[in-house]
CSV table of C-alpha atoms in Angstrom, one decimal:
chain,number,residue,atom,x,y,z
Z,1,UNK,CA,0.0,0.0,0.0
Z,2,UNK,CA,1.2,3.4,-0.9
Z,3,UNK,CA,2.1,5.8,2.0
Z,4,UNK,CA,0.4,8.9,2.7
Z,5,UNK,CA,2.2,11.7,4.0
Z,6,UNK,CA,0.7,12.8,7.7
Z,7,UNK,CA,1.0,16.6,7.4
Z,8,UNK,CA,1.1,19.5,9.7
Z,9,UNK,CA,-0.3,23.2,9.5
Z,10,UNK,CA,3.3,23.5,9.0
Z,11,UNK,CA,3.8,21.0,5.6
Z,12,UNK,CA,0.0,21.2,4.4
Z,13,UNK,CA,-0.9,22.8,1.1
Z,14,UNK,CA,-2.0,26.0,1.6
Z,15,UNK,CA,-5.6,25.6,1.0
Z,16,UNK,CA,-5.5,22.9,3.7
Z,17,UNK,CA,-3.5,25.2,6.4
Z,18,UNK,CA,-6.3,27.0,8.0
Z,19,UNK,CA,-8.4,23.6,9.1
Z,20,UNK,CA,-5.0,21.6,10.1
Z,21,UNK,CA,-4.5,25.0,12.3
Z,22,UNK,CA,-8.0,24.8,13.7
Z,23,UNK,CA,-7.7,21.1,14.7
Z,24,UNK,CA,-4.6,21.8,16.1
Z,25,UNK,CA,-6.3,24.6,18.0
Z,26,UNK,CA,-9.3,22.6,19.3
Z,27,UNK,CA,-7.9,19.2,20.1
Z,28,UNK,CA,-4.3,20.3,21.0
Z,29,UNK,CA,-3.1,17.9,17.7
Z,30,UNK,CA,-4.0,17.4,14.2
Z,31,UNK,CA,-5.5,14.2,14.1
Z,32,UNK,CA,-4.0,11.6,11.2
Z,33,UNK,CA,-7.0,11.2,9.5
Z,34,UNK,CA,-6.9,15.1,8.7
Z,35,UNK,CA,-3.1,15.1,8.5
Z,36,UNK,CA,-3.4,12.8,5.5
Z,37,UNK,CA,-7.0,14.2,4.0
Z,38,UNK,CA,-4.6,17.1,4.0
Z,39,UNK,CA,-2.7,15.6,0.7
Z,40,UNK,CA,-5.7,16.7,-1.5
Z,41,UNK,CA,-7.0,19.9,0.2
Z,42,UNK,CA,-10.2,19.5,-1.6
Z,43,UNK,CA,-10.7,16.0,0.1
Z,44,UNK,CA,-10.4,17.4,3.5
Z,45,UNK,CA,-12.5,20.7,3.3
Z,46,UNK,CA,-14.9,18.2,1.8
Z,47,UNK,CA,-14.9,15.9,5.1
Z,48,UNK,CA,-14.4,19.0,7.7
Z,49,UNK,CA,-17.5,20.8,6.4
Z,50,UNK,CA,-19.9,17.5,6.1
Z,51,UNK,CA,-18.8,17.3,9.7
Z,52,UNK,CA,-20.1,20.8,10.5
Z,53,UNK,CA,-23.0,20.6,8.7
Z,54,UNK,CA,-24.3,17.2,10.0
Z,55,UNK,CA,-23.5,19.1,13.3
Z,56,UNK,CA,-26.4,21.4,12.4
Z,57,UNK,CA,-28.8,18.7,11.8
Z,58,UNK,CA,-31.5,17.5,14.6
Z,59,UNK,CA,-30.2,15.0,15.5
Z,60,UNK,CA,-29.0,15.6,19.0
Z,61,UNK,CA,-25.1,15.1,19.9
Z,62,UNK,CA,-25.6,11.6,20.9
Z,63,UNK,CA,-27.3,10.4,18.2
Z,64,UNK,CA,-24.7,12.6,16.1
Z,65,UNK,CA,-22.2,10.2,17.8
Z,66,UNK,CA,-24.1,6.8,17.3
Z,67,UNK,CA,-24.2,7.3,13.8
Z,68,UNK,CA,-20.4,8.0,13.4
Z,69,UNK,CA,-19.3,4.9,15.2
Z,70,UNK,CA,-22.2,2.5,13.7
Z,71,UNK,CA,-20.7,3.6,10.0
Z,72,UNK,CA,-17.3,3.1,11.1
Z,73,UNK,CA,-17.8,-0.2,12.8
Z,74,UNK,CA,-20.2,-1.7,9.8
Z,75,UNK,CA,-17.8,-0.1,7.2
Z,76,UNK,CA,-14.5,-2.3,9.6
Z,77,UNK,CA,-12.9,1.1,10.1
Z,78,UNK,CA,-9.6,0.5,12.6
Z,79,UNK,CA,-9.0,4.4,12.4
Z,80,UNK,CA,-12.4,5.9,13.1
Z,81,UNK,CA,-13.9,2.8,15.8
Z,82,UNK,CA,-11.9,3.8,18.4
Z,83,UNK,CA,-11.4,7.9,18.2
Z,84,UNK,CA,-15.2,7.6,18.1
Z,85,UNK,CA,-15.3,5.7,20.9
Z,86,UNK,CA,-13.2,8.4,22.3
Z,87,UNK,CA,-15.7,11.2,21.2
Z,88,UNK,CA,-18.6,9.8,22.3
Z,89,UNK,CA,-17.4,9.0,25.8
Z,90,UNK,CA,-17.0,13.3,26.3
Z,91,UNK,CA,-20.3,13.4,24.7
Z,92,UNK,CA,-22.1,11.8,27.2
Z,93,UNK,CA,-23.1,8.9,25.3
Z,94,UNK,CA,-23.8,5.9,27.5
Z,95,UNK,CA,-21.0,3.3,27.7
Z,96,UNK,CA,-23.6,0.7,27.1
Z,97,UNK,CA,-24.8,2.2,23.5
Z,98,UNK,CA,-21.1,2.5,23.2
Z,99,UNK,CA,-20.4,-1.4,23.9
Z,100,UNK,CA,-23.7,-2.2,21.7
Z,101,UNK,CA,-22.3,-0.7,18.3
Z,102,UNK,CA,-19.2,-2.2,19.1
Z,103,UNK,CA,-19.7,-5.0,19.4
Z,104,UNK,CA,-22.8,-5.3,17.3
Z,105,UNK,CA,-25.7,-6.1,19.3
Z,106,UNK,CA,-28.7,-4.1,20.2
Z,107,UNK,CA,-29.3,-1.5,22.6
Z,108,UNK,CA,-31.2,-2.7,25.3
Z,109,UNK,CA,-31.2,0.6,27.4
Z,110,UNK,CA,-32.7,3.0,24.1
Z,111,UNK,CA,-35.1,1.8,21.6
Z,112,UNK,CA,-34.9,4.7,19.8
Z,113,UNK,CA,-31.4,4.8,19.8
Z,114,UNK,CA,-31.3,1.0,18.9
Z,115,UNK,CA,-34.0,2.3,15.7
Z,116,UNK,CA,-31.2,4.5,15.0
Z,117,UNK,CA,-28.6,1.8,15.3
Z,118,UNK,CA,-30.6,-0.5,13.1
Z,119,UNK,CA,-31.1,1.8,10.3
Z,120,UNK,CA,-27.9,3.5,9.6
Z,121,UNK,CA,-26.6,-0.3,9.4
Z,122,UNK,CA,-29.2,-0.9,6.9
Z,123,UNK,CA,-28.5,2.5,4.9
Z,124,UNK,CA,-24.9,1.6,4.7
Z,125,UNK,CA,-24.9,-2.4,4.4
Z,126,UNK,CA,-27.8,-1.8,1.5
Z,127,UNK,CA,-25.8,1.2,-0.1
Z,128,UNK,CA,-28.7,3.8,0.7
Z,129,UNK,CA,-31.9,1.2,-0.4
Z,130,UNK,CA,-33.4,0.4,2.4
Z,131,UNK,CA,-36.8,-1.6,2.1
Z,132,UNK,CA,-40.3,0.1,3.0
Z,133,UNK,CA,-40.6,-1.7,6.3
Z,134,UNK,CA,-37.3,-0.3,7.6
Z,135,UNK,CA,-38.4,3.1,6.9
Z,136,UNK,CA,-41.2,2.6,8.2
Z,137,UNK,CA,-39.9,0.8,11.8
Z,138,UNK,CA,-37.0,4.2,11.7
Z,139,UNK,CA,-40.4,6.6,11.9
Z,140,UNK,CA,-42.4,5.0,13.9
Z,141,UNK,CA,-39.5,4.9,16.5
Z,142,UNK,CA,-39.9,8.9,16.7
Z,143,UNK,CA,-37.9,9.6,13.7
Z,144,UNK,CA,-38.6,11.9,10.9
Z,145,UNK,CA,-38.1,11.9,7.4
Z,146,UNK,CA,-36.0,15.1,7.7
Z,147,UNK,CA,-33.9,13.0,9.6
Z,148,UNK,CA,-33.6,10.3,7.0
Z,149,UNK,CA,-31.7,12.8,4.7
Z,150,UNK,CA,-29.8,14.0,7.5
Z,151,UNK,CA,-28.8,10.4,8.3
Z,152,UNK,CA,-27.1,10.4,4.9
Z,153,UNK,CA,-25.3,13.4,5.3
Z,154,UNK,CA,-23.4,11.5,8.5
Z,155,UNK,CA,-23.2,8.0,6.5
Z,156,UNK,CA,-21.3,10.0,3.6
Z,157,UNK,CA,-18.9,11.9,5.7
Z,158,UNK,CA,-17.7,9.0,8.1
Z,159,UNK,CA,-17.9,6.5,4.4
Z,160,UNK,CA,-15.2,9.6,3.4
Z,161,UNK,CA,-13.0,9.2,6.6
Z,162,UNK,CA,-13.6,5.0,6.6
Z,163,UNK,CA,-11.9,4.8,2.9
Z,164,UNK,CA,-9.6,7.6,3.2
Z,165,UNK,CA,-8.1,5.5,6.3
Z,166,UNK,CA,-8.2,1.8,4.6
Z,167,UNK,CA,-6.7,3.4,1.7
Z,168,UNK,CA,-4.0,5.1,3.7
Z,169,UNK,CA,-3.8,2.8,6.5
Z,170,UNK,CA,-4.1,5.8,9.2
Z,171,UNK,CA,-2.0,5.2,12.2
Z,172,UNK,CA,-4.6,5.4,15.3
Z,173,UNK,CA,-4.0,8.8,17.6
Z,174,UNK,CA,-2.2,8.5,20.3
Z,175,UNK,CA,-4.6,10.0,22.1
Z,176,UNK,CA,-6.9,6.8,21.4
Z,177,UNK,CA,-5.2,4.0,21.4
Z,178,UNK,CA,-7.0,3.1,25.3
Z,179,UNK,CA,-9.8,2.7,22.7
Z,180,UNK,CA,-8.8,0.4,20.1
């Protein structure tokens, strides 16, 4: 596999500076992922404003969460599983939703987090055709179809992240490696 280059606000294209420098800024560290994104500064504006703008969605910050680690564990992504394990632990999100998507069994605790669960599995596993009774079993657990869209707005920016790192073979953060 061909390396990637892990750049720094310092080495980064110019067009990619400004976001290295603001992840830098936030998290005290450019994470890989963005480091190597970095390479094609197209490619990581892209994936940084996805991020922001499934941030604006309803779905609360937990639910925000669930759906970034249940892509990255149905799409078998060693990079993004565990910093999202990370992330969701300071979000607040229960260590036994957590344990569910990991280790792919329902959530006992939250139906309507376990609805959640169950559909963005069958969004990504079905490539975005999911069949009527699914959509139908998403709503009537208090979902809306707003929210379906939205869903797909968090599914394409984590599938961004999940090849980028299998492609690139993105070392895991330091800072997450209790989570791997």
């Amino acid at each position: 596999m061909e390396n990637f280059e892990i750049h720094t606000p310092e080495t980064a294209p110019q067009e990619a500076k400004e976001i290295l420098s603001g992840m830098q800024k936030q998290n005290g560290f450019v994470p890989n992922l963005y480091g190597i994104m970095a390479n094609s500064p197209a490619v990581v504006k892209a994936y940084h404003q996805l991020g922001e703008l499934f941030g604006q969605t309803t779905f609360s910050p937990v639910e925000q969460n669930l759906v970034w680690l249940t892509v990255s564990k149905t799409n078998e992504c060693h990079y993004c599983l565990p910093i999202h394990t990370m992330v969701a632990k300071m979000f607040k999100v229960p260590d036994d939703v957590i344990d569910a998507i990991r280790n792919n069994k329902f959530i006992e605790s939250d139906p309507k987090l376990e609805a959640l669960r169950k559909f963005t599995i069958t969004m990504v596993e079905k490539r975005g055709w999911p069949e009527e009774d699914e959509v139908k079993a998403f709503l009537d657990a208090g979902y809306t179809k707003e929210q379906i869209l939205e869903l797909i707005v968090g599914i394409a920016q984590k599938t961004i992240s999940n090849y980028v790192n299998h492609i690139a073979q993105t070392p895991v953060d330091e800072a997450a490696k209790d989570y791997e």
